[in-house]
mmCIF file of C-alpha atoms in Angstrom:
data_model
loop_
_atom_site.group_PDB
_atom_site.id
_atom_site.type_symbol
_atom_site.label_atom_id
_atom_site.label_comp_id
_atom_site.label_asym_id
_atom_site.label_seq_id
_atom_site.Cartn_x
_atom_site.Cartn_y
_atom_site.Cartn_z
ATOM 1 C CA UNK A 4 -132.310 131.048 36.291
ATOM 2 C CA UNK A 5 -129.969 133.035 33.606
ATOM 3 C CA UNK A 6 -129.849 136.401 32.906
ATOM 4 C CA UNK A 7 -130.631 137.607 30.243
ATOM 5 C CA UNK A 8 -128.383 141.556 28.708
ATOM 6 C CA UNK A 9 -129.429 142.200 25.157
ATOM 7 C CA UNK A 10 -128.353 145.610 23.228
ATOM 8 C CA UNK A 11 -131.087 146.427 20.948
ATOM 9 C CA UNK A 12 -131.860 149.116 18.170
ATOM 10 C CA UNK A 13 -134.484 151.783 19.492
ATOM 11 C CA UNK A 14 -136.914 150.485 16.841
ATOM 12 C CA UNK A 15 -136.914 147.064 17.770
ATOM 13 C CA UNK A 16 -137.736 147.200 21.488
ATOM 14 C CA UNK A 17 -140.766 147.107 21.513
ATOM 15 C CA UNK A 18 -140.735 144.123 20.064
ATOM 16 C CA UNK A 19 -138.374 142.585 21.814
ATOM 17 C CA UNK A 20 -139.850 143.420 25.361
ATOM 18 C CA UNK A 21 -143.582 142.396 23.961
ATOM 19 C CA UNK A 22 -141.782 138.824 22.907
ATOM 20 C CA UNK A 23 -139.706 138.435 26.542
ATOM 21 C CA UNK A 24 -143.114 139.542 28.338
ATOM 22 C CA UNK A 25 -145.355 136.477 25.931
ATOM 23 C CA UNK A 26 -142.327 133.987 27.431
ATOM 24 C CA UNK A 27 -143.878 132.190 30.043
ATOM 25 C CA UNK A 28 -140.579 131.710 32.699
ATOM 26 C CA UNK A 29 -139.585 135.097 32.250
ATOM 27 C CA UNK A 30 -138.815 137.663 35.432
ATOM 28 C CA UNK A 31 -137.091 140.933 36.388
ATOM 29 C CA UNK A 32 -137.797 143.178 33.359
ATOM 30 C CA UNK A 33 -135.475 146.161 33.108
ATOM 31 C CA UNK A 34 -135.765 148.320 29.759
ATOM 32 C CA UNK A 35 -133.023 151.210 29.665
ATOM 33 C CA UNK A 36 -133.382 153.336 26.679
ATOM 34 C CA UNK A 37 -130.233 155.263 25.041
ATOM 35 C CA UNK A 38 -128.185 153.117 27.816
ATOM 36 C CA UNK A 39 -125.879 151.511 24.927
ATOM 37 C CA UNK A 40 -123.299 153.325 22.500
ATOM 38 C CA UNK A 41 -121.493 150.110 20.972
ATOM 39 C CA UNK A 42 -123.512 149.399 19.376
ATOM 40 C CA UNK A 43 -126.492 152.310 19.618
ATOM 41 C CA UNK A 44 -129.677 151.142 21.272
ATOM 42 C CA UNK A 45 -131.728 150.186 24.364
ATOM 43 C CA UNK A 46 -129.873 148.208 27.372
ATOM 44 C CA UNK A 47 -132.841 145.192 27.949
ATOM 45 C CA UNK A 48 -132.768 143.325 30.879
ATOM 46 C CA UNK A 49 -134.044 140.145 31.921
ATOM 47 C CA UNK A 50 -134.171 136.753 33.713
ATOM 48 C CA UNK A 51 -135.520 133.781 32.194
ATOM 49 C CA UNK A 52 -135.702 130.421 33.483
ATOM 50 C CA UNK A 53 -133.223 127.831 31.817
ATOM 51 C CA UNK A 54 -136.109 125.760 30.300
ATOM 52 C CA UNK A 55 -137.167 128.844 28.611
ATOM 53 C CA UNK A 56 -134.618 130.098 27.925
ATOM 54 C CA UNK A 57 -133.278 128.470 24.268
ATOM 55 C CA UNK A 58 -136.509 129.228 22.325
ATOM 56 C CA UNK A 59 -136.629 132.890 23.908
ATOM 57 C CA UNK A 60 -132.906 133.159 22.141
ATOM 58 C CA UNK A 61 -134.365 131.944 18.816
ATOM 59 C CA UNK A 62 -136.927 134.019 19.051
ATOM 60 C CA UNK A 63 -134.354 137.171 19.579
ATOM 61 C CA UNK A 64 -132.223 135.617 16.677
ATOM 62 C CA UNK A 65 -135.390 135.634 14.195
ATOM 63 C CA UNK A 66 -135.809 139.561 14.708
ATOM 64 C CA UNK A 67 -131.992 139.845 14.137
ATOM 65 C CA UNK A 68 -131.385 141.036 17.254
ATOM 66 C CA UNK A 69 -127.804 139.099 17.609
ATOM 67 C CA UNK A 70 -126.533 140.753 14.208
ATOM 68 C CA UNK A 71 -128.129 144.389 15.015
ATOM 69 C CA UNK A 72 -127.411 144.389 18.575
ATOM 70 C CA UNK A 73 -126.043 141.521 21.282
ATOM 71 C CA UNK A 74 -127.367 138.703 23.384
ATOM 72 C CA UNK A 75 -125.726 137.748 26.249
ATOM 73 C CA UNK A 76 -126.101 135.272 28.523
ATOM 74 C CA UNK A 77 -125.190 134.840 32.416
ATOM 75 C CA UNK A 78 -125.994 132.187 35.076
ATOM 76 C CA UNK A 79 -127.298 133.403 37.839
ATOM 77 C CA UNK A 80 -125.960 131.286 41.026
ATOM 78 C CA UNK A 81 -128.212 132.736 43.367
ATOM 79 C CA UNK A 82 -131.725 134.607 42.999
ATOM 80 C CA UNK A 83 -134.062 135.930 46.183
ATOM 81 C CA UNK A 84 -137.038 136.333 44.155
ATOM 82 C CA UNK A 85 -140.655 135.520 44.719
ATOM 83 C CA UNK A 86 -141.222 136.677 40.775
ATOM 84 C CA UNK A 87 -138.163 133.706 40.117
ATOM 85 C CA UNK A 88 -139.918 131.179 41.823
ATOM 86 C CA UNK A 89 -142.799 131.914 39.960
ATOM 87 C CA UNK A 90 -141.164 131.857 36.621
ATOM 88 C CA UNK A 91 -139.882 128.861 36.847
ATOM 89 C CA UNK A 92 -142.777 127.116 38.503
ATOM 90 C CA UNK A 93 -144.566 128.643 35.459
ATOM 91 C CA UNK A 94 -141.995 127.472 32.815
ATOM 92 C CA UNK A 95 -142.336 123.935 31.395
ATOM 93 C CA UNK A 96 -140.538 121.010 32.277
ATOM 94 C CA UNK A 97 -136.917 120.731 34.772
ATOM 95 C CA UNK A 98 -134.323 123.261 33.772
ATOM 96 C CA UNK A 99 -131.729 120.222 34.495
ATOM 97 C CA UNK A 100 -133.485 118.590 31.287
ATOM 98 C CA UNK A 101 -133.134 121.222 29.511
ATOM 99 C CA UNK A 102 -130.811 122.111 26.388
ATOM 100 C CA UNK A 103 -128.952 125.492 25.464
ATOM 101 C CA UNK A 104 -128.200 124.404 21.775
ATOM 102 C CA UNK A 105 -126.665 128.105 20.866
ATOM 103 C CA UNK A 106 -124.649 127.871 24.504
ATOM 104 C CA UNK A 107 -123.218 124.092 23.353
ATOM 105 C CA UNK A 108 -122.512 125.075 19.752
ATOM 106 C CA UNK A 109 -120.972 128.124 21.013
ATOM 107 C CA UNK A 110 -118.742 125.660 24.054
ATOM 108 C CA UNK A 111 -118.017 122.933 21.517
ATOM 109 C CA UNK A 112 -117.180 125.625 18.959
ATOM 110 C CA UNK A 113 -114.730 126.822 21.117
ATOM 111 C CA UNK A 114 -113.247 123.312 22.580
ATOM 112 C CA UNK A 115 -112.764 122.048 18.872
ATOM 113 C CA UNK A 116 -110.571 125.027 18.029
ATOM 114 C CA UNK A 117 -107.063 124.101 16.885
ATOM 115 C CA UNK A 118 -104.604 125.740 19.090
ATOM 116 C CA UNK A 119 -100.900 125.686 20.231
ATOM 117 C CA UNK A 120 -102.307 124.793 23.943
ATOM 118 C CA UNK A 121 -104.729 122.352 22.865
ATOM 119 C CA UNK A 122 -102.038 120.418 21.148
ATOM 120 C CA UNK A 123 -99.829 121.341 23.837
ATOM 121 C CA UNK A 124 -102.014 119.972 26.587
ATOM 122 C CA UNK A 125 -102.708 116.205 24.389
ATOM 123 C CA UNK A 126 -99.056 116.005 23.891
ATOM 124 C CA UNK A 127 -98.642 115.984 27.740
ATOM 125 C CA UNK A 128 -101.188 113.941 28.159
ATOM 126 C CA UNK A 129 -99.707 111.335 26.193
ATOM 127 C CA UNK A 130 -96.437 111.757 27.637
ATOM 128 C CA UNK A 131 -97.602 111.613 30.862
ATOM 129 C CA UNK A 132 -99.786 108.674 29.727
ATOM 130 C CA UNK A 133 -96.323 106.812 28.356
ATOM 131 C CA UNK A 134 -94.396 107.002 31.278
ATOM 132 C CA UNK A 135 -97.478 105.094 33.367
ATOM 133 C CA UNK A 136 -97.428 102.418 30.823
ATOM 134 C CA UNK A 137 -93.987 101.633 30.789
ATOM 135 C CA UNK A 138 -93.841 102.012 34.227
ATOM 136 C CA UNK A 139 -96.855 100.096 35.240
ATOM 137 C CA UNK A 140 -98.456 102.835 37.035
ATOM 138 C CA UNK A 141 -101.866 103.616 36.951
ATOM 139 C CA UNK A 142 -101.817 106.901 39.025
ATOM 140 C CA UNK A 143 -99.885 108.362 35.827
ATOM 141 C CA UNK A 144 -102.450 106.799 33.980
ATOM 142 C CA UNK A 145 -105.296 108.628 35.716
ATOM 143 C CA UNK A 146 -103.971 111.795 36.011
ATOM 144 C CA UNK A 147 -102.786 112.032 31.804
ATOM 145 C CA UNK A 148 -106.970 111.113 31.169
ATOM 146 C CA UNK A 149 -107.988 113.742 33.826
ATOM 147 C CA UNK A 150 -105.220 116.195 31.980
ATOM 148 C CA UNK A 151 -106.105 114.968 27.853
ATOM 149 C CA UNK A 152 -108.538 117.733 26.024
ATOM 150 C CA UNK A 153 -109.892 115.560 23.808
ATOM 151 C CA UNK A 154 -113.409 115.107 24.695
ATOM 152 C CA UNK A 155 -113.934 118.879 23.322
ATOM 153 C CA UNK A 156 -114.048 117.665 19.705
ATOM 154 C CA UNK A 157 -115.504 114.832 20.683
ATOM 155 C CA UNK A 158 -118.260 116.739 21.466
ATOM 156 C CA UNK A 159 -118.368 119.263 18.878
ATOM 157 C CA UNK A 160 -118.265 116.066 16.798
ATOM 158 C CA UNK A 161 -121.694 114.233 18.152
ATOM 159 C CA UNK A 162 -123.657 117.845 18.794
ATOM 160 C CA UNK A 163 -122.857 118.637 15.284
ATOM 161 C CA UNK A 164 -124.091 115.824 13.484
ATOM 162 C CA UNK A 165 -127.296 116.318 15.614
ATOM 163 C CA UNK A 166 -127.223 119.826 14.535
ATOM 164 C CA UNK A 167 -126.605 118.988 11.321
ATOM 165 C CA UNK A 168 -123.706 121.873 11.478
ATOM 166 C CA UNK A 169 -120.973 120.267 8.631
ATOM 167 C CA UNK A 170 -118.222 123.215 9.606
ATOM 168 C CA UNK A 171 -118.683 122.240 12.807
ATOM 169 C CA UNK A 172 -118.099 118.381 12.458
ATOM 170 C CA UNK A 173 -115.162 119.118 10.081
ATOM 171 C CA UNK A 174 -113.468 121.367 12.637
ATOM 172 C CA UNK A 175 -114.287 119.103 15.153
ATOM 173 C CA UNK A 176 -112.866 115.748 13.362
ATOM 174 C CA UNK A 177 -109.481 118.122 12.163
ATOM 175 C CA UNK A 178 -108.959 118.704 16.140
ATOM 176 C CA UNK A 179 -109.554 114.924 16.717
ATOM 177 C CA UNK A 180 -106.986 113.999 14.139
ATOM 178 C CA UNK A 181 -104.215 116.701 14.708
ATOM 179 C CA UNK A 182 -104.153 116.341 18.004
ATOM 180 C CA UNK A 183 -103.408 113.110 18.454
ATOM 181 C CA UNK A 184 -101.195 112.646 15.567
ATOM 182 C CA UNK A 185 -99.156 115.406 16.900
ATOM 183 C CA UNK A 186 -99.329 114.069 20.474
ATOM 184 C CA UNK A 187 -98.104 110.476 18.999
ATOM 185 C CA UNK A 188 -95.557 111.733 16.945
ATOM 186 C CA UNK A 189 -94.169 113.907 19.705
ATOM 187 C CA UNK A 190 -94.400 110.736 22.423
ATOM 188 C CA UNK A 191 -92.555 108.731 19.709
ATOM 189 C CA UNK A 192 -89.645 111.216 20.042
ATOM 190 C CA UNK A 193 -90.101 111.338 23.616
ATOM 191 C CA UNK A 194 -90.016 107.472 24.233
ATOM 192 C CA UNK A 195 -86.447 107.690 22.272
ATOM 193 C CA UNK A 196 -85.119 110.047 24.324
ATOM 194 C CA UNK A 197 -85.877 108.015 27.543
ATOM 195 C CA UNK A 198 -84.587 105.637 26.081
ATOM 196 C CA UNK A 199 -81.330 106.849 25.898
ATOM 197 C CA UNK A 200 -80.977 107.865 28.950
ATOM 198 C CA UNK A 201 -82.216 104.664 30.192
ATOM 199 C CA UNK A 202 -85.251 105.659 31.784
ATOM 200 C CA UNK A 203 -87.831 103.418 28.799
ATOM 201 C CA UNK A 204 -86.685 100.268 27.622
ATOM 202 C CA UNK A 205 -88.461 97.514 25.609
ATOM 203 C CA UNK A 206 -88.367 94.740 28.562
ATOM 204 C CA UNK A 207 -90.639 97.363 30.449
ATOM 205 C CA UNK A 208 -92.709 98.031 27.651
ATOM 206 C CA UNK A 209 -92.960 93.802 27.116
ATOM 207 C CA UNK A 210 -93.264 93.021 30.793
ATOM 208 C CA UNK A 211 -96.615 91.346 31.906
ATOM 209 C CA UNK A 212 -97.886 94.954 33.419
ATOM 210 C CA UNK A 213 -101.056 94.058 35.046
ATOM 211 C CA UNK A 214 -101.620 97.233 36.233
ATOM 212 C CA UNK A 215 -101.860 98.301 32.664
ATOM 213 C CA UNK A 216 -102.133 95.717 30.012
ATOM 214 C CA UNK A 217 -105.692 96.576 29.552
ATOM 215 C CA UNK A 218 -104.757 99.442 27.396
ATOM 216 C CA UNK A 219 -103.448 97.172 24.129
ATOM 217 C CA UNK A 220 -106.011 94.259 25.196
ATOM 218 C CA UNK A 221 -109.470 96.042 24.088
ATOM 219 C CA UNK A 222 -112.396 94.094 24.737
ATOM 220 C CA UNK A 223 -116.240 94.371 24.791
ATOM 221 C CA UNK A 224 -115.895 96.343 28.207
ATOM 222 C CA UNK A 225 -114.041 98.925 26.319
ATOM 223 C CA UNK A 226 -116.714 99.607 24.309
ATOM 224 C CA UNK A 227 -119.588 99.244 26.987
ATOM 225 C CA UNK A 228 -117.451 101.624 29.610
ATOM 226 C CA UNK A 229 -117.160 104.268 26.252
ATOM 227 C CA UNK A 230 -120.462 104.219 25.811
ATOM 228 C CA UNK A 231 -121.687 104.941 29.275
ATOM 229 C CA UNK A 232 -118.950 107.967 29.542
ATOM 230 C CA UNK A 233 -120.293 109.457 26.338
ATOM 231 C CA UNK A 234 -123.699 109.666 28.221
ATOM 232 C CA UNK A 235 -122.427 110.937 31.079
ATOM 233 C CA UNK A 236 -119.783 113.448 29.209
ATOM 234 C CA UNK A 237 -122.959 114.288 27.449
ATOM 235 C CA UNK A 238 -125.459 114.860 30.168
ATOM 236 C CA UNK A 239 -122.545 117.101 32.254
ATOM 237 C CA UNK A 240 -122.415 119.318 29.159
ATOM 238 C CA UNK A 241 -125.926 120.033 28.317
ATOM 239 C CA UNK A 242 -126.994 120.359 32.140
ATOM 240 C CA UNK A 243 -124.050 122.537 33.303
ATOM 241 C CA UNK A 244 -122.813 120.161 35.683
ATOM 242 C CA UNK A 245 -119.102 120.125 34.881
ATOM 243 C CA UNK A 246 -117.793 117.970 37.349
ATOM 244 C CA UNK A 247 -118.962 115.054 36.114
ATOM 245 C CA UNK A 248 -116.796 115.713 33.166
ATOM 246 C CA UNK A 249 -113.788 114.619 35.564
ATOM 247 C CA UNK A 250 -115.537 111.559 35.867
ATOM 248 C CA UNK A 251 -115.939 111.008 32.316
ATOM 249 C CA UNK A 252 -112.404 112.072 31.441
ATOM 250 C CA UNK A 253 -111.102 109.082 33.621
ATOM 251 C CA UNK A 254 -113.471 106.564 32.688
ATOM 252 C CA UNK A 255 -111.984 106.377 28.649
ATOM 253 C CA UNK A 256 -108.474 105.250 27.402
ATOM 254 C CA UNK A 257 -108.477 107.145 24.667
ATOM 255 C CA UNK A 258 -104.798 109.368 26.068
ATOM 256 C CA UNK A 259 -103.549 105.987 27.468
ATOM 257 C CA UNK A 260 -104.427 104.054 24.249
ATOM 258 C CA UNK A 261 -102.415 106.556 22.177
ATOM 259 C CA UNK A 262 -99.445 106.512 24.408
ATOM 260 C CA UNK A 263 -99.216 102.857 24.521
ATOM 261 C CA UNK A 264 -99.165 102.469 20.773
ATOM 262 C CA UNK A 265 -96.509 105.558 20.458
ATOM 263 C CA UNK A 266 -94.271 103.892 22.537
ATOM 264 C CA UNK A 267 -95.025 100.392 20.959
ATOM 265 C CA UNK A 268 -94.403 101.666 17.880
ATOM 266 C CA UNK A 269 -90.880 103.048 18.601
ATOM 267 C CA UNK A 270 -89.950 99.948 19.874
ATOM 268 C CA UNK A 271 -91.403 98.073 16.696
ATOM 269 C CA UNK A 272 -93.573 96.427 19.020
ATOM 270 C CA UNK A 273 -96.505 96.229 16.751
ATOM 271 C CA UNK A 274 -98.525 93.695 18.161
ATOM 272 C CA UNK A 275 -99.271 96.158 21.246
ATOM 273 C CA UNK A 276 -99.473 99.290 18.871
ATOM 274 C CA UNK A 277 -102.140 97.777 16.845
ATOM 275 C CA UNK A 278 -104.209 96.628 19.907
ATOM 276 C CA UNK A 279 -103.950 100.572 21.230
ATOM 277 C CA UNK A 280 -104.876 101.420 18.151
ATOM 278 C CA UNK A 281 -107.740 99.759 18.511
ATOM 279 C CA UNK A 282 -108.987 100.282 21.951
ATOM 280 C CA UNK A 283 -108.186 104.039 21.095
ATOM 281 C CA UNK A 284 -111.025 103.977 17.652
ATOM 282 C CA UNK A 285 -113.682 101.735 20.194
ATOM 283 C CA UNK A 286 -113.446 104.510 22.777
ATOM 284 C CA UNK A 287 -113.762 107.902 20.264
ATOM 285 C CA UNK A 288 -116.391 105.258 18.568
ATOM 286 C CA UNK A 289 -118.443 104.611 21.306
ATOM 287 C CA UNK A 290 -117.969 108.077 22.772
ATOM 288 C CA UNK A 291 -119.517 109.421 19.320
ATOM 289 C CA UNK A 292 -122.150 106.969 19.264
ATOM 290 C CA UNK A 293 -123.552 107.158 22.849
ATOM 291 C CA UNK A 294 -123.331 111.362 22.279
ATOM 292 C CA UNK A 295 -125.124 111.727 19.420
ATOM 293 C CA UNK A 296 -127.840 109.441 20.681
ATOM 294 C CA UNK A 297 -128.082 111.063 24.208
ATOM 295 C CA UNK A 298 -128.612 114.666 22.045
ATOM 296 C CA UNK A 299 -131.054 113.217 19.856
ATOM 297 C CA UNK A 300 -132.774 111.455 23.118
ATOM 298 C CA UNK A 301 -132.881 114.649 24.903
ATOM 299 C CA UNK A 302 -133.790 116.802 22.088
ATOM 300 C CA UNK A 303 -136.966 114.202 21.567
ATOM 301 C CA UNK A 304 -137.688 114.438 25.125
ATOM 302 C CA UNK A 305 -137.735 118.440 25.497
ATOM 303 C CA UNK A 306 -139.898 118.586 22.055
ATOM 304 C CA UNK A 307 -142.419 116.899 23.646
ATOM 305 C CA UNK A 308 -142.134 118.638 26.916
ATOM 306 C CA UNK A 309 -142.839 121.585 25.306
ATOM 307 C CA UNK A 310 -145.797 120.200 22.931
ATOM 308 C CA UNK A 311 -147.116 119.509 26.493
ATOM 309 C CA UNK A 312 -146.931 122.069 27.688
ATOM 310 C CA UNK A 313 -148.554 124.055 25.034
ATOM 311 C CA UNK A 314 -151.659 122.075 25.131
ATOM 312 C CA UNK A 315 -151.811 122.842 28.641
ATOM 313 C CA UNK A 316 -151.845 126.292 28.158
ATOM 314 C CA UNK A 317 -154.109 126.273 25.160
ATOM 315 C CA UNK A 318 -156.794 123.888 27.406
ATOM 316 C CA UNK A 319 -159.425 125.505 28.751
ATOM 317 C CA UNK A 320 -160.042 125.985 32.814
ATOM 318 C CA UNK A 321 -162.302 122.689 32.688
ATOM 319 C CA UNK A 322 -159.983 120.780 30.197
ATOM 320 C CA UNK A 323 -157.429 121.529 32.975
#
């Protein structure tokens, strides 16, 4: 269940508690007039079962209600309530199926933003990510994907070409691109200075490393095991279940890849910088790809959920 706090003018409640009493999954009703002063209006209380809830938000949006007053939304973690059950028994389909579009334009909005930490935490990444490849280590490895913050604008990317939201997808692709330019630029400096003080050193960088020599050697795997993360990155975002996203963030060589050819690169070692390169475009390639399509799927799949469910409701007692 969420919860549902909503600030509305005086003259708009009653349509606003008429529309969250038609919602089928709806529970806990709480109108408190005069309650706000920022701004004016009636404090509106509700909770609303997840599978309800992203067509009871458009529904608020059409009567303005975000631009007059506020909608905010809450998980709830733990509800004792007969009149809960009941909603969501009542409501249509799983809530795990179910999408929050304004929730992930509003968490991708806010993971694609261009910031001093976000750039900050991919050019750690990456450096962290260089030292495991020229040391052969694939703990480093690991822990630079678990600590990269690039699947953000990866996924503002893919839920904004399903939401056909351009600002978004520019924003998005700007974050993809500044961040790791800036994070290989600033490795490319940072391999130099280990290499003067004789911590890096080409023969590492050349050596057979078979704990890490997938990184430059892309192959169809690469693309396959991008694929299936984008699913699962996917899936962990639109069903609130953000551990998987560890999963996901260790599954992709995107940091790795970058690292690899920043190093490569300051050594002139192009043969290994190009095939980074590469391995780095098949995994934000495939991530793309298998988001967008898992959006679109589940998007499909919710429509008709909810075209079910309506002809349910509109059958008659015999139909039934």
């Amino acid at each position: 269940m969420l919860h549902l706090r909503l600030i509305v003018p005086a003259d708009r409640t009653t349509a606003v508690v008429r529309l969250v009493e038609n919602t089928v999954g709806t529970a806990h009703l709480a109108v408190l007039p005069g309650a706000a002063r920022d701004p004016e209006g009636d404090l509106v209380l509700c909770d609303v079962a997840r599978e309800s809830c992203d067509e009871l938000i458009a529904d608020l949006r059409t009567l303005g209600i975000d631009e007059s007053g506020s909608i905010a939304v809450e998980d709830i973690h733990l509800s004792l309530s007969r009149r809960a059950d009941r909603a969501e028994a009542e409501a249509p389909g799983e809530g795990a199926d179910a999408v929050l579009w304004e929730h992930l334009e509003d968490a991708t909005h806010e993971e694609s933003t261009l910031s001093a930490t976000y750039l900050a935490f991919m050019s750690v990444a990456t450096m962290i990510a260089a030292c495991g490849v020229v040391l052969d280590n694939a703990i480093l490895i690991v822990g630079a994907m678990a600590v990269g913050p690039e699947f953000g604008p990866l996924a503002g990317l893919f839920t904004a070409l399903v939401q056909r939201a351009p600002k978004l997808a520019a924003r998005s692709l700007l974050a993809l691109l500044i961040g790791f330019a800036t994070a290989m630029s600033v490795t490319v400096g940072f391999s130099q200075l280990m290499t003067g003080l004789d911590l890096f050193s080409a023969a590492a960088l050349e050596a057979p490393r078979p704990n890490t020599n997938f990184i430059y050697q892309p192959d169809a795997f690469s693309f396959v095991v991008a694929i299936l993360a984008g699913v699962a990155g996917t899936l962990s975002l639109t069903s609130a279940k953000s551990g998987a996203l560890v999963g996901v963030a260790i599954s992709v060589t995107t940091i790795p890849a970058a690292a690899n050819a920043a190093v490569a690169f300051s050594y002139s070692e192009y043969r290994q910088a190009w095939g980074s390169t590469e391995q780095l475009l098949l995994n934000l390639l495939g991530i793309t790809v298998a988001g967008t399509l898992t959006l679109l799927a589940q998007k499909l799949f919710w429509a008709r959920q909810k075209t079910k469910a309506a002809t349910r409701g509109a059958a008659g007692p015999g139909e039934r």
